[in-house]
Coordinates of C-alpha atoms in Angstrom, one line a residue:
X25 CA 28.8 -18.5 -33.4
X26 CA 29.9 -17.1 -30.0
X27 CA 33.3 -17.8 -29.0
X28 CA 33.8 -16.6 -25.5
X29 CA 31.8 -15.6 -22.4
X30 CA 32.5 -12.5 -20.4
X31 CA 30.9 -10.7 -17.5
X32 CA 31.3 -7.0 -16.9
X33 CA 30.1 -5.1 -14.1
X34 CA 26.4 -5.9 -13.3
X35 CA 25.4 -6.8 -16.8
X36 CA 24.3 -10.3 -17.9
X37 CA 26.7 -12.6 -19.6
X38 CA 28.0 -11.3 -22.7
X39 CA 29.0 -13.3 -25.7
X40 CA 31.8 -12.3 -28.3
X41 CA 30.6 -13.0 -31.8
X42 CA 32.6 -13.8 -34.9
X43 CA 31.0 -10.8 -36.6
X44 CA 33.5 -7.9 -37.0
X45 CA 32.3 -4.4 -36.1
X46 CA 32.0 -1.9 -39.0
X47 CA 34.2 0.5 -37.2
X48 CA 37.1 -2.0 -37.2
X49 CA 37.2 -2.3 -33.3
X50 CA 37.1 -6.0 -33.4
X51 CA 34.4 -8.7 -32.7
X52 CA 30.9 -7.4 -31.8
X53 CA 29.6 -8.2 -28.4
X54 CA 26.2 -10.0 -28.4
X55 CA 23.7 -8.9 -25.7
X56 CA 20.2 -9.8 -24.9
X57 CA 17.2 -7.5 -23.8
X58 CA 16.5 -8.1 -20.1
X59 CA 13.0 -6.6 -20.1
X60 CA 10.0 -5.3 -22.0
X61 CA 8.3 -7.1 -24.9
X62 CA 11.5 -7.9 -26.6
X63 CA 12.9 -9.7 -23.7
X64 CA 15.6 -12.3 -24.6
X65 CA 16.1 -10.8 -28.1
X66 CA 19.7 -10.6 -28.9
X67 CA 21.5 -7.6 -30.5
X68 CA 25.3 -6.8 -31.3
X69 CA 27.2 -4.0 -29.7
X70 CA 30.6 -2.4 -30.7
X71 CA 33.4 -3.9 -28.5
X72 CA 34.7 -0.3 -28.0
X73 CA 31.6 1.3 -26.5
X74 CA 32.8 0.9 -23.0
X75 CA 36.2 2.4 -23.9
X76 CA 34.5 5.5 -25.3
X77 CA 32.5 5.9 -22.0
X78 CA 35.6 6.3 -19.9

C-alpha cells in the first residue's frame, strides 16, 4: 500500500510503495500512465532513477 505522496517537477503525484526495488535502492515509486490506451495504468519505478540522470 502507498505510504506517502510526493510531487517532483512537472510530473503527476507519485506514490512511494512498500515494494522494495530489486537493486536495493529503497521503496519503488508508483506512477500512472498519463496518456494513450493504457491511461491510468500504474507501474513501478526505481527510486534511484532521478539520481542516475544527474
